Coordinates of C-alpha atoms in Angstrom, one line a residue:
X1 CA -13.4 -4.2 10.2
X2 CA -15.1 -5.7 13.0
X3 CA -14.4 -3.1 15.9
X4 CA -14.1 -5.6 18.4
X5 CA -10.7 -7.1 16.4
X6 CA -7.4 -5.4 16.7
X7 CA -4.6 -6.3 13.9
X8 CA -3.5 -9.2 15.1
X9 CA -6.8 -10.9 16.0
X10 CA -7.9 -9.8 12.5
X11 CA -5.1 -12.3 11.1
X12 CA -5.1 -14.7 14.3
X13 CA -1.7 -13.7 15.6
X14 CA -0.6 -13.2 18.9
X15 CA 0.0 -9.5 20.3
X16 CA 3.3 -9.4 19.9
X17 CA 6.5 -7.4 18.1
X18 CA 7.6 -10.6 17.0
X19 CA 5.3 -11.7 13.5
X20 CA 5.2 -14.9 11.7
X21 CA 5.3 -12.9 8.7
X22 CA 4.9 -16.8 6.6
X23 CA 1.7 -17.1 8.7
X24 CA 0.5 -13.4 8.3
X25 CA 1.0 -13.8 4.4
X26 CA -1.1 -16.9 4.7
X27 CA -4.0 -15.1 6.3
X28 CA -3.7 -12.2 4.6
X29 CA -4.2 -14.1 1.2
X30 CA -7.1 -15.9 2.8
X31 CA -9.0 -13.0 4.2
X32 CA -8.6 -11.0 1.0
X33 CA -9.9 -13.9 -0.8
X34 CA -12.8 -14.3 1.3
X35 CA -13.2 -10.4 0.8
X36 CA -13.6 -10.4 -2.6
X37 CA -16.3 -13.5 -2.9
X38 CA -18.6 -12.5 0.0
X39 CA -18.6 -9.1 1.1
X40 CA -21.4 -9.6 4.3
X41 CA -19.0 -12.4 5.2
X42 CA -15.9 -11.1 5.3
X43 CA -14.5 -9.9 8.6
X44 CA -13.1 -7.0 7.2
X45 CA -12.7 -4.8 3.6
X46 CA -10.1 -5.0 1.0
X47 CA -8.8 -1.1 2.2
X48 CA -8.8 -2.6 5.8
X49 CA -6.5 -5.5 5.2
X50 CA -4.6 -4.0 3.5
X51 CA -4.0 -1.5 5.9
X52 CA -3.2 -4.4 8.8
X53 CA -1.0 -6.0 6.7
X54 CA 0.8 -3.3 5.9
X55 CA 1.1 -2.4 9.6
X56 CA 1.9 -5.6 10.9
X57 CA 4.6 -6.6 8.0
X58 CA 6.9 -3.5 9.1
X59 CA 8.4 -3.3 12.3
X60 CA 8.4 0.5 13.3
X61 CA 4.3 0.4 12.6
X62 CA 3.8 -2.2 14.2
X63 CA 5.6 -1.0 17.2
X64 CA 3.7 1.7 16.8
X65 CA 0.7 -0.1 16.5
X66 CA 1.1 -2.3 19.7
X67 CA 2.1 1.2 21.9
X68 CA -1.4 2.2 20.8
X69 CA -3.1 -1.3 22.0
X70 CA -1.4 0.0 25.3
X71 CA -2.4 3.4 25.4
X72 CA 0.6 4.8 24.3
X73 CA 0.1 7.8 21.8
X74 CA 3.3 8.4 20.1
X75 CA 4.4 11.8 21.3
X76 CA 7.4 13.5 21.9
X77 CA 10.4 11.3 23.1
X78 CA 12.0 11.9 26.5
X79 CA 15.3 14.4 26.2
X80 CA 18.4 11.8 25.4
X81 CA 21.2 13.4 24.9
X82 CA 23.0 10.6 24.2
X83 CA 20.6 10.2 21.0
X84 CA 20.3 13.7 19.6
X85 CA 24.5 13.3 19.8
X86 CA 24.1 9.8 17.9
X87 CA 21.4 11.5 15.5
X88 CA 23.8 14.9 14.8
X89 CA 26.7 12.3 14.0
X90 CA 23.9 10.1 11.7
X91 CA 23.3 13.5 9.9
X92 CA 26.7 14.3 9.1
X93 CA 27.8 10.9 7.8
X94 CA 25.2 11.5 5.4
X95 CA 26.4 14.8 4.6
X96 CA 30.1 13.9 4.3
X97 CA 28.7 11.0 1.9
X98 CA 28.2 13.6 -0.6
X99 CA 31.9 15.0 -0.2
X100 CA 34.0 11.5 -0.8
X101 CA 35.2 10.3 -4.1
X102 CA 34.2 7.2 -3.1
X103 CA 30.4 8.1 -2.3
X104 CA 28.9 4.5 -3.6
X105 CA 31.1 2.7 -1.1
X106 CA 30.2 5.0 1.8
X107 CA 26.3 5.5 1.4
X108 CA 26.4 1.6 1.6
X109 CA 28.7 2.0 4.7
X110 CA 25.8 4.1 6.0
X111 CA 22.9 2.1 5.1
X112 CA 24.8 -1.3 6.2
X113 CA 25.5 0.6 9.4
X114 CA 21.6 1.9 9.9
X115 CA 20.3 -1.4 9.2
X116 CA 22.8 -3.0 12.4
X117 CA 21.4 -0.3 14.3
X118 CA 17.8 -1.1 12.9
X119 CA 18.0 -4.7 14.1
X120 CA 19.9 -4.1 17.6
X121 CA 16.3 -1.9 18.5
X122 CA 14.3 -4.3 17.2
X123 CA 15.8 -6.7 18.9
X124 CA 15.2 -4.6 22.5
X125 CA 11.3 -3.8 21.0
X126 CA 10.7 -7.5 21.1
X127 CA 11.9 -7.6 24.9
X128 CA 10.0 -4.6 25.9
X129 CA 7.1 -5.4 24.0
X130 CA 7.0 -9.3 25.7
X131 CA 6.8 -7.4 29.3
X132 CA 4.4 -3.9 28.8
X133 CA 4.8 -2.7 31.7
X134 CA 4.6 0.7 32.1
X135 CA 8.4 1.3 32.3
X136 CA 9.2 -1.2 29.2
X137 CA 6.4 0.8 27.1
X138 CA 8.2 4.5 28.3
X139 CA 11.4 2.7 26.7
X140 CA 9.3 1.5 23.9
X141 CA 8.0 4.6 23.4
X142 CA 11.7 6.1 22.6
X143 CA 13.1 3.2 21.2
X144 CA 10.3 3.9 18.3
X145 CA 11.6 7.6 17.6
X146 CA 15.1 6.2 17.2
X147 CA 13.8 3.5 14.8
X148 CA 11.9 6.4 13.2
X149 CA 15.0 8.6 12.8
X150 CA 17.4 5.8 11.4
X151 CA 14.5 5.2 9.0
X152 CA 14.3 9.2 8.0
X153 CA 18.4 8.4 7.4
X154 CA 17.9 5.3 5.7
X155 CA 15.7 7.0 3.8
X156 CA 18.4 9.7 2.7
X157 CA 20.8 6.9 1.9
X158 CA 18.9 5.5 -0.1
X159 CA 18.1 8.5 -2.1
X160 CA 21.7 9.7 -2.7
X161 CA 22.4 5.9 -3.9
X162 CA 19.4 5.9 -6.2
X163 CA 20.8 9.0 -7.8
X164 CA 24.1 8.0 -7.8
X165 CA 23.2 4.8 -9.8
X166 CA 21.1 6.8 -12.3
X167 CA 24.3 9.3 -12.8
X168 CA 26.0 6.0 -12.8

């Protein structure tokens, strides 16, 4: 990929959390296309658009992705109380999930519930990410271990509904 290009200028997007993800599939198709005729023309390989897309298209890596662009190496978060709480009470709604009768009803409870959450931190990514200064990107920063933990959970949800359909 042309060193010089970061993800977004690779698919002529602005640097932003917020994606025209109609656009991005546009240029995506394009660039792969022109990949795959012309080689020494192509701004970048198949493995390297791929990997942009894939990063752009999904909101924790491209949150990631744009603390990065800002110098921003995903560490450690600050201590939040508040959130290891919230993350202990995460963990054991999952755990009492396996416990109900009713466990289809509640893991969809739970994954209904992660995805509000989800969208509520994307929603304050998009306004932290449209004014990097350094506080917003501190914010950023621990906004993006929250998104990563709800998707760890969502993850687990999703799991103990798969195998509750295949029992099913």
């Amino acid at each position: 990929m042309d060193a010089a290009k970061n993800h977004f200028e690779l698919f002529g997007l602005p640097t932003s959390f917020t994606v025209d993800t109609n656009r991005l599939a546009e240029r995506y198709r394009a660039l792969s296309t022109q990949a795959r005729a012309d080689t020494a023309l192509a701004t970048a390989s198949p493995a390297q658009l791929d990997e942009a897309y894939r990063t752009l298209l999904d909101p924790l890596a491209r949150a990631r992705y744009l603390l990065r662009l800002h110098g921003r190496e995903l560490g450690r978060g600050r201590g939040n109380a508040g959130l290891l709480v919230e993350q202990l009470e995460l963990r054991e709604q999952l755990q009492e999930v396996s416990n109900r009768t009713r466990t289809a009803l509640a893991v969809s409870s739970v994954l209904t519930d992660l995805a509000e959450q989800s969208a509520v931190l994307a929603k304050e990514l998009r306004t932290l990410f449209e004014d990097p200064s350094t506080d917003n990107l501190e914010l950023a920063h621990d906004l993006v271990h929250q998104l990563e933990f709800i998707a760890l959970c969502r993850r687990d949800a999703e799991q103990r509904r798969d195998a509750l359909q295949r029992r099913g």
